[in-house]
Short mmCIF file of C-alpha atoms in Angstrom, two decimals:
data_model
loop_
_atom_site.label_atom_id
_atom_site.label_comp_id
_atom_site.label_asym_id
_atom_site.label_seq_id
_atom_site.Cartn_x
_atom_site.Cartn_y
_atom_site.Cartn_z
CA UNK A 20 126.67 37.57 103.02
CA UNK A 21 128.58 38.24 100.01
CA UNK A 22 127.57 34.94 98.53
CA UNK A 23 125.03 34.64 95.98
CA UNK A 24 122.86 31.39 96.51
CA UNK A 25 122.30 30.23 100.07
CA UNK A 26 121.52 25.72 100.71
CA UNK A 27 119.80 24.53 103.04
CA UNK A 28 118.07 21.57 104.28
CA UNK A 29 115.13 21.44 105.95
CA UNK A 30 113.47 18.85 108.84
CA UNK A 31 112.56 16.34 106.21
CA UNK A 32 116.31 15.97 104.99
CA UNK A 33 115.67 16.40 101.97
CA UNK A 34 117.40 20.24 100.01
CA UNK A 35 115.57 22.99 99.27
CA UNK A 36 115.72 24.88 95.87
CA UNK A 37 118.95 27.79 95.35
CA UNK A 38 117.47 31.19 96.76
CA UNK A 39 119.51 34.27 94.56
CA UNK A 40 119.97 37.06 96.87
CA UNK A 41 117.22 38.86 95.77
CA UNK A 42 114.94 36.35 96.42
CA UNK A 43 116.83 36.10 100.16
CA UNK A 44 116.23 39.53 100.45
CA UNK A 45 112.10 38.79 99.47
CA UNK A 46 111.71 36.22 101.87
CA UNK A 47 113.54 38.04 104.82
CA UNK A 48 114.86 34.05 106.18
CA UNK A 49 117.69 35.64 107.83
CA UNK A 50 120.11 34.41 105.45
CA UNK A 51 122.02 37.47 105.57
CA UNK A 52 123.65 37.77 109.47
CA UNK A 53 124.16 41.29 109.92
CA UNK A 54 124.32 40.88 113.71
CA UNK A 55 126.51 38.01 114.36
CA UNK A 56 129.36 40.35 112.23
CA UNK A 57 128.43 43.71 114.36
CA UNK A 58 132.17 44.09 115.61
CA UNK A 59 132.65 43.87 111.44
CA UNK A 60 130.20 46.80 111.09
CA UNK A 61 131.09 49.12 114.96
CA UNK A 62 134.94 49.09 113.39
CA UNK A 63 133.48 50.47 109.94
CA UNK A 64 131.32 52.90 111.23
CA UNK A 65 133.64 54.05 113.80
CA UNK A 66 136.41 54.45 111.47
CA UNK A 67 133.82 56.69 109.59
CA UNK A 68 133.32 59.03 112.12
CA UNK A 69 136.49 59.07 112.81
CA UNK A 70 137.72 60.21 109.61
CA UNK A 71 134.94 62.88 110.03
CA UNK A 72 135.68 64.21 113.07
CA UNK A 73 139.68 64.60 112.06
CA UNK A 74 138.22 66.85 109.05
CA UNK A 75 136.15 68.80 111.07
CA UNK A 76 138.87 69.58 112.91
CA UNK A 77 141.50 69.94 110.66
CA UNK A 78 140.05 71.09 107.69
CA UNK A 79 137.14 72.48 108.57
CA UNK A 80 133.96 73.61 107.10
CA UNK A 81 133.23 75.82 103.65
CA UNK A 82 130.75 78.72 105.30
CA UNK A 83 128.78 80.86 103.11
CA UNK A 84 127.94 84.41 103.04
CA UNK A 85 125.00 83.45 105.46
CA UNK A 86 127.16 81.91 108.25
CA UNK A 87 131.00 84.43 107.75
CA UNK A 88 129.42 87.28 106.90
CA UNK A 89 130.53 89.34 104.03
CA UNK A 90 129.44 90.68 100.59
CA UNK A 91 127.83 90.24 97.29
CA UNK A 92 128.04 90.84 93.71
CA UNK A 93 125.63 90.33 91.29
CA UNK A 94 125.38 90.70 87.99
CA UNK A 95 123.45 89.29 84.33
CA UNK A 96 125.17 86.50 82.60
CA UNK A 97 124.59 88.27 79.28
CA UNK A 98 126.31 91.32 78.69
CA UNK A 99 126.40 93.35 75.33
CA UNK A 100 129.43 91.66 74.11
CA UNK A 101 127.96 88.03 74.57
CA UNK A 102 128.36 85.87 77.51
CA UNK A 103 129.76 87.03 80.75
CA UNK A 104 131.59 83.55 82.22
CA UNK A 105 132.84 83.71 85.66
CA UNK A 106 136.66 83.67 85.16
CA UNK A 107 136.12 86.86 83.50
CA UNK A 108 134.20 88.17 86.49
CA UNK A 109 136.79 87.30 88.72
CA UNK A 110 139.54 89.22 86.58
CA UNK A 111 137.98 91.98 86.96
CA UNK A 112 137.25 92.04 90.93
CA UNK A 113 140.81 91.07 91.23
CA UNK A 114 142.15 93.40 88.60
CA UNK A 115 140.37 96.46 90.74
CA UNK A 116 141.09 95.25 94.24
CA UNK A 117 143.74 93.84 94.01
CA UNK A 118 142.28 90.20 95.37
CA UNK A 119 140.38 87.61 94.18
CA UNK A 120 136.31 87.13 95.78
CA UNK A 121 136.02 83.92 97.76
CA UNK A 122 133.31 82.56 95.77
CA UNK A 123 132.73 83.09 91.93
CA UNK A 124 129.91 80.95 90.64
CA UNK A 125 127.07 81.22 88.02
CA UNK A 126 123.50 80.72 89.39
CA UNK A 127 120.43 79.61 86.45
CA UNK A 128 121.30 78.85 83.13
CA UNK A 129 120.09 80.63 79.78
CA UNK A 130 119.06 84.77 79.62
CA UNK A 131 118.03 84.59 83.64
CA UNK A 132 121.57 83.03 84.71
CA UNK A 133 122.98 85.60 87.05
CA UNK A 134 126.70 85.77 88.32
CA UNK A 135 127.67 85.78 92.40
CA UNK A 136 130.64 87.49 93.09
CA UNK A 137 131.36 86.49 97.25
CA UNK A 138 134.10 88.09 99.11
CA UNK A 139 134.85 89.18 102.78
CA UNK A 140 132.93 92.75 103.71
CA UNK A 141 134.01 95.42 101.14
CA UNK A 142 133.49 99.60 102.50
CA UNK A 143 130.88 101.45 100.16
CA UNK A 144 133.86 102.87 98.05
CA UNK A 145 135.12 99.11 97.52
CA UNK A 146 131.61 98.13 95.97
CA UNK A 147 131.10 101.20 94.27
CA UNK A 148 134.26 100.66 92.25
CA UNK A 149 133.60 96.78 91.58
CA UNK A 150 130.36 97.64 90.28
CA UNK A 151 131.90 100.77 87.49
CA UNK A 152 134.69 98.23 86.53
CA UNK A 153 132.27 95.41 86.39
CA UNK A 154 130.02 97.85 84.10
CA UNK A 155 132.56 99.25 81.88
CA UNK A 156 134.68 95.68 81.29
CA UNK A 157 131.32 93.64 80.97
CA UNK A 158 128.39 95.69 79.63
CA UNK A 159 125.65 93.76 81.42
CA UNK A 160 121.93 93.70 79.73
CA UNK A 161 119.64 94.95 82.22
CA UNK A 162 115.74 94.47 82.00
CA UNK A 163 115.54 96.33 78.66
CA UNK A 164 117.66 94.41 76.59
CA UNK A 165 120.49 97.46 77.31
CA UNK A 166 123.18 97.92 78.84
CA UNK A 167 122.51 99.27 82.29
CA UNK A 168 124.84 99.40 85.55
CA UNK A 169 121.67 99.34 87.12
CA UNK A 170 121.52 95.38 86.40
CA UNK A 171 124.48 94.96 89.38
CA UNK A 172 123.48 94.42 92.69
CA UNK A 173 124.84 94.42 96.10
CA UNK A 174 123.89 92.96 98.95
CA UNK A 175 125.74 92.84 102.28
CA UNK A 176 124.93 90.25 105.20
CA UNK A 177 126.62 90.37 108.65
CA UNK A 178 127.79 87.46 110.53
CA UNK A 179 125.88 87.78 113.41
CA UNK A 180 122.87 86.24 111.33
CA UNK A 181 124.60 83.21 110.78
CA UNK A 182 125.39 83.00 114.29
CA UNK A 183 121.53 83.25 115.18
CA UNK A 184 120.97 80.49 112.36
CA UNK A 185 123.61 78.05 113.91
CA UNK A 186 122.30 78.94 117.53
CA UNK A 187 118.66 78.08 116.97
CA UNK A 188 119.24 75.37 114.68
CA UNK A 189 121.32 73.71 117.59
CA UNK A 190 118.06 74.45 120.14
CA UNK A 191 116.47 72.72 117.42
CA UNK A 192 118.30 70.14 117.36
CA UNK A 193 118.69 69.76 120.87
CA UNK A 194 114.70 69.73 121.77
CA UNK A 195 114.52 67.25 119.21
CA UNK A 196 116.99 64.40 120.59
CA UNK A 197 115.09 65.19 124.19
CA UNK A 198 111.32 63.98 122.65
CA UNK A 199 113.11 61.22 120.76
CA UNK A 200 114.65 59.41 124.10
CA UNK A 201 111.07 60.39 125.58
CA UNK A 202 108.90 58.56 122.99
CA UNK A 203 111.41 55.85 122.51
CA UNK A 204 111.43 55.05 126.24
CA UNK A 205 108.30 55.14 126.76
CA UNK A 206 107.07 53.47 123.23
CA UNK A 207 109.97 50.56 123.26
CA UNK A 208 112.78 50.60 126.09
CA UNK A 209 115.92 52.26 127.48
CA UNK A 210 117.91 50.20 125.70
CA UNK A 211 116.57 50.72 122.23
CA UNK A 212 116.11 54.56 122.87
CA UNK A 213 119.77 54.85 123.21
CA UNK A 214 120.78 52.80 119.86
CA UNK A 215 118.41 54.98 118.17
CA UNK A 216 120.06 57.88 119.28
CA UNK A 217 123.35 56.66 119.12
CA UNK A 218 122.29 55.56 115.01
CA UNK A 219 120.59 59.20 115.18
CA UNK A 220 124.17 61.26 115.60
CA UNK A 221 126.03 59.16 113.44
CA UNK A 222 124.31 60.49 110.90
CA UNK A 223 124.35 63.77 111.56
CA UNK A 224 128.84 63.47 111.83
CA UNK A 225 128.44 61.70 108.90
CA UNK A 226 126.81 64.20 107.28
CA UNK A 227 128.79 67.10 108.42
CA UNK A 228 131.68 65.46 107.64
CA UNK A 229 131.44 64.97 104.25
CA UNK A 230 130.12 68.55 103.87
CA UNK A 231 133.87 69.49 105.48
CA UNK A 232 135.65 66.82 103.21
CA UNK A 233 134.53 67.30 100.29
CA UNK A 234 134.10 71.60 100.80
CA UNK A 235 130.59 71.28 99.98
CA UNK A 236 129.28 74.59 101.37
CA UNK A 237 127.47 75.09 104.68
CA UNK A 238 124.14 77.71 103.91
CA UNK A 239 121.13 77.70 105.80
CA UNK A 240 119.70 75.35 103.74
CA UNK A 241 121.97 73.23 104.30
CA UNK A 242 120.86 73.69 108.53
CA UNK A 243 117.35 72.71 107.44
CA UNK A 244 118.10 69.69 105.16
CA UNK A 245 120.05 68.52 108.41
CA UNK A 246 117.15 69.07 110.50
CA UNK A 247 115.33 66.93 108.22
CA UNK A 248 117.24 63.95 107.65
CA UNK A 249 116.78 63.60 111.67
CA UNK A 250 113.09 62.49 111.51
CA UNK A 251 113.36 59.90 108.13
CA UNK A 252 116.24 58.42 109.93
CA UNK A 253 114.81 58.28 113.15
CA UNK A 254 111.42 56.59 111.13
CA UNK A 255 113.93 53.76 109.26
CA UNK A 256 115.26 52.60 112.89
CA UNK A 257 111.43 53.00 114.45
CA UNK A 258 110.45 50.06 112.17
CA UNK A 259 113.23 47.93 112.45
CA UNK A 260 113.13 48.29 115.92
CA UNK A 261 109.16 47.61 116.58
CA UNK A 262 109.49 44.30 113.93
CA UNK A 263 112.78 43.79 116.43
CA UNK A 264 110.09 44.09 119.63
CA UNK A 265 107.69 41.64 117.91
CA UNK A 266 109.97 38.47 117.30
CA UNK A 267 111.37 39.04 120.99
CA UNK A 268 108.46 39.13 123.12
CA UNK A 269 108.59 36.60 125.50
CA UNK A 270 112.40 35.06 124.87
CA UNK A 271 113.00 34.83 127.74
CA UNK A 272 110.77 31.52 128.34
CA UNK A 273 111.93 29.94 125.06
CA UNK A 274 115.21 28.34 124.01
CA UNK A 275 114.16 28.24 119.74
CA UNK A 276 116.06 31.24 119.33
CA UNK A 277 118.28 34.20 121.24
CA UNK A 278 118.10 37.75 121.19
CA UNK A 279 120.51 38.36 118.31
CA UNK A 280 119.08 35.54 116.27
CA UNK A 281 115.87 37.08 116.49
CA UNK A 282 116.88 40.52 116.40
CA UNK A 283 119.27 39.85 113.32
CA UNK A 284 115.83 37.73 111.71
CA UNK A 285 114.06 41.50 112.49
CA UNK A 286 116.72 43.22 110.47
CA UNK A 287 116.58 40.36 107.28
CA UNK A 288 112.48 41.10 107.40
CA UNK A 289 112.40 44.52 106.55
CA UNK A 290 115.87 44.74 105.32
CA UNK A 291 113.76 44.95 101.62
CA UNK A 292 111.61 46.98 103.07
CA UNK A 293 114.49 49.65 104.38
CA UNK A 294 115.90 49.46 100.96
CA UNK A 295 113.17 50.42 98.48
CA UNK A 296 111.99 53.49 101.03
CA UNK A 297 115.54 54.74 100.44
CA UNK A 298 115.51 54.02 96.82
CA UNK A 299 112.05 55.99 96.18
CA UNK A 300 113.11 58.44 98.81
CA UNK A 301 116.17 59.21 96.93
CA UNK A 302 114.82 59.65 93.45
CA UNK A 303 112.74 62.99 93.80
CA UNK A 304 115.65 64.01 96.13
CA UNK A 305 118.36 63.06 93.50
CA UNK A 306 116.16 64.69 90.63
CA UNK A 307 116.27 67.98 92.44
CA UNK A 308 119.72 67.80 93.09
CA UNK A 309 120.08 67.19 89.05
CA UNK A 310 117.39 70.28 88.41
CA UNK A 311 119.66 72.88 91.55
CA UNK A 312 122.71 71.78 89.80
CA UNK A 313 121.87 71.73 85.39
CA UNK A 314 119.04 74.22 85.83
CA UNK A 315 119.22 76.61 88.14
CA UNK A 316 122.55 76.42 89.29
CA UNK A 317 124.19 76.80 92.82
CA UNK A 318 121.44 77.49 95.26
CA UNK A 319 119.51 76.82 97.86
CA UNK A 320 117.48 73.93 95.80
CA UNK A 321 120.94 72.72 95.40
CA UNK A 322 122.45 72.43 99.19
CA UNK A 323 119.08 71.35 100.19
CA UNK A 324 118.88 68.26 97.82
CA UNK A 325 122.76 67.65 98.48
CA UNK A 326 122.51 66.82 102.43
CA UNK A 327 118.98 64.94 101.65
CA UNK A 328 121.25 62.74 99.87
CA UNK A 329 124.19 62.35 102.37
CA UNK A 330 121.76 61.86 105.44
CA UNK A 331 119.58 59.35 103.74
CA UNK A 332 122.21 57.49 102.87
CA UNK A 333 124.52 57.18 105.65
CA UNK A 334 120.61 56.67 107.72
CA UNK A 335 119.67 53.72 105.66
CA UNK A 336 123.04 51.95 106.61
CA UNK A 337 123.23 53.42 109.84
CA UNK A 338 118.96 52.02 110.85
CA UNK A 339 119.96 48.81 109.54
CA UNK A 340 123.80 47.90 110.36
CA UNK A 341 124.40 50.08 113.15
CA UNK A 342 121.10 50.30 115.38
CA UNK A 343 120.32 47.03 115.56
CA UNK A 344 123.38 45.63 116.23
CA UNK A 345 124.35 48.14 119.00
CA UNK A 346 121.32 46.87 120.46
CA UNK A 347 122.32 43.25 121.02
CA UNK A 348 125.38 44.42 122.17
CA UNK A 349 123.48 46.62 125.05
CA UNK A 350 120.96 43.53 125.38
CA UNK A 351 123.67 40.77 125.81
CA UNK A 352 125.12 42.68 128.68
CA UNK A 353 122.15 40.94 130.54
CA UNK A 354 122.96 37.86 132.41
CA UNK A 355 119.30 36.98 132.22
CA UNK A 356 119.69 37.46 128.14
CA UNK A 357 122.62 35.33 128.25
CA UNK A 358 121.17 32.93 130.54
CA UNK A 359 118.45 31.84 128.13
CA UNK A 360 121.38 31.99 125.09
CA UNK A 361 123.42 30.13 127.30
CA UNK A 362 120.17 27.55 127.47
CA UNK A 363 119.41 27.44 123.27
CA UNK A 364 122.62 26.68 122.53
CA UNK A 365 122.84 23.55 125.55
CA UNK A 366 119.20 22.85 124.18
CA UNK A 367 120.77 22.18 120.04
CA UNK A 368 123.79 20.63 121.48
CA UNK A 369 121.54 18.25 122.91
CA UNK A 370 119.31 17.65 120.18
CA UNK A 371 122.81 16.99 117.54
CA UNK A 372 123.72 14.50 120.63
CA UNK A 373 120.23 12.74 120.18
CA UNK A 374 120.55 12.45 116.38
CA UNK A 375 124.04 11.25 116.26
CA UNK A 376 123.03 8.59 118.89
CA UNK A 377 120.11 7.23 117.55
CA UNK A 378 120.51 7.72 114.36
CA UNK A 379 117.25 9.08 113.09
CA UNK A 380 115.65 12.23 111.67
CA UNK A 381 114.44 14.92 114.97
CA UNK A 382 110.85 15.56 114.63
CA UNK A 383 109.80 18.76 113.16
CA UNK A 384 108.76 20.21 116.95
CA UNK A 385 112.71 19.50 117.99
CA UNK A 386 114.38 20.85 115.17
CA UNK A 387 114.89 24.17 113.73
CA UNK A 388 116.05 25.36 110.82
CA UNK A 389 116.57 28.95 110.27
CA UNK A 390 116.99 28.89 106.35
CA UNK A 391 113.45 27.06 105.54
CA UNK A 392 110.79 29.81 104.85
CA UNK A 393 107.88 27.41 105.48
CA UNK A 394 109.41 26.01 108.88
CA UNK A 395 110.41 29.69 109.99
CA UNK A 396 106.74 30.49 109.52
CA UNK A 397 105.75 27.58 111.72
CA UNK A 398 108.00 28.63 114.40
CA UNK A 399 106.86 31.85 114.68
CA UNK A 400 103.39 31.00 114.68
CA UNK A 401 104.95 28.96 118.11
CA UNK A 402 106.20 31.48 119.53
CA UNK A 403 103.62 34.01 119.39
CA UNK A 404 100.96 31.44 120.56
CA UNK A 405 103.51 30.64 123.63
CA UNK A 406 103.89 33.86 124.25
CA UNK A 407 100.07 34.63 124.58
CA UNK A 408 99.44 31.70 126.38
CA UNK A 409 102.23 32.41 129.16
CA UNK A 410 100.53 36.21 129.77
CA UNK A 411 97.25 34.30 130.62
CA UNK A 412 96.80 33.02 134.22
CA UNK A 413 96.13 29.38 133.81
CA UNK A 414 92.53 27.76 135.29
CA UNK A 415 92.83 24.86 137.94
CA UNK A 416 89.41 23.25 138.48
CA UNK A 417 87.86 23.53 142.19
CA UNK A 418 88.59 20.92 144.23
CA UNK A 419 85.52 18.29 145.88
CA UNK A 420 85.71 20.41 149.04
CA UNK A 421 85.19 24.02 147.31
CA UNK A 422 82.22 22.45 145.34
CA UNK A 423 79.19 24.06 146.56
CA UNK A 424 76.91 22.39 149.14
CA UNK A 425 73.98 20.26 147.79
CA UNK A 426 75.83 19.80 144.40
CA UNK A 427 74.79 16.30 143.26
CA UNK A 428 78.05 13.96 143.40
CA UNK A 429 76.40 10.62 141.82
CA UNK A 430 76.16 8.57 144.59
CA UNK A 431 72.99 7.41 145.91
CA UNK A 432 71.91 7.95 149.89
CA UNK A 433 71.64 5.34 151.80
#
């Protein structure tokens, strides 16, 4: 997979032109053996999920004030003596109450910038004491451009509100997974539904694990973004599975390609589309992340963009390298597909012996090279024609005894 070119021999024994990686991506000839290395992908994804679970269990999450509850004090970043920094506001808070705030950050830029101090729940007396100290030391400017104590605001959030958000998010996630499972079973089959759900859960765990590892703050916008990426991940997986369904239709009656090879071909045929879709989807999200961080500071827009970027990247990899290989593993446990694979390998061995004994080229109908674009397209057309013909009942001519009486037979009467 890491090679930059692929060199194959077509049915006529000629060496085709070498293809670059990008040409192989766009032609989708099955040159990238993704399904064949599924055990390596399983180990990689398993290790990643394990790291995420360990981080969530040991380190936990950096929950915002909406989930943990507490008090938030906000003041303009413009003061009578110049710009107020987060370090100055934190120092005043610490000197007043004798402890540091849980979080201090600047939101926005320029004249509209504000400084937010978040801490555990404070008593009304402590809030008044901190606000008075901030006004005395920093002199924040009001809307009229003059120092004003009214420019300093405070808000208190109960932890029960965050718990209600968490419960509603979990209910929405459970309903979504049930509806997805029903749809996939009806449209595809049970093994495709199971593989898609495993890939979906992988995306959720990895996104949550990244938040735990990096220390991103979990806010209500994070919960909204997490539910949003579920639909994106599922959409990409369904497109790949639809191609797998098309390539494997009637495959049990064919001996040209195994189920794993047909599924790998489907992944290659949709690989460039998955990459293009992910890049196009990530561009506006990255723009939203940059704008939210550089222009508006940490806030809802930045929190939403962070979870979308993480989830989209995880969803793209899982739909290509996890969902389809997992589906193949489920399918190849069925004895019917195992016997079909044995027939494919036996036929190839027979053709190889035939070529070695006769020393002559085998006809195009007997020889199949998955690296030859033209032959691959012809093979797909032949397989679709065979599958369509197999579903139509054959017509047999009626016997002479079943013919209608009186029908001329062409013989002369004596």
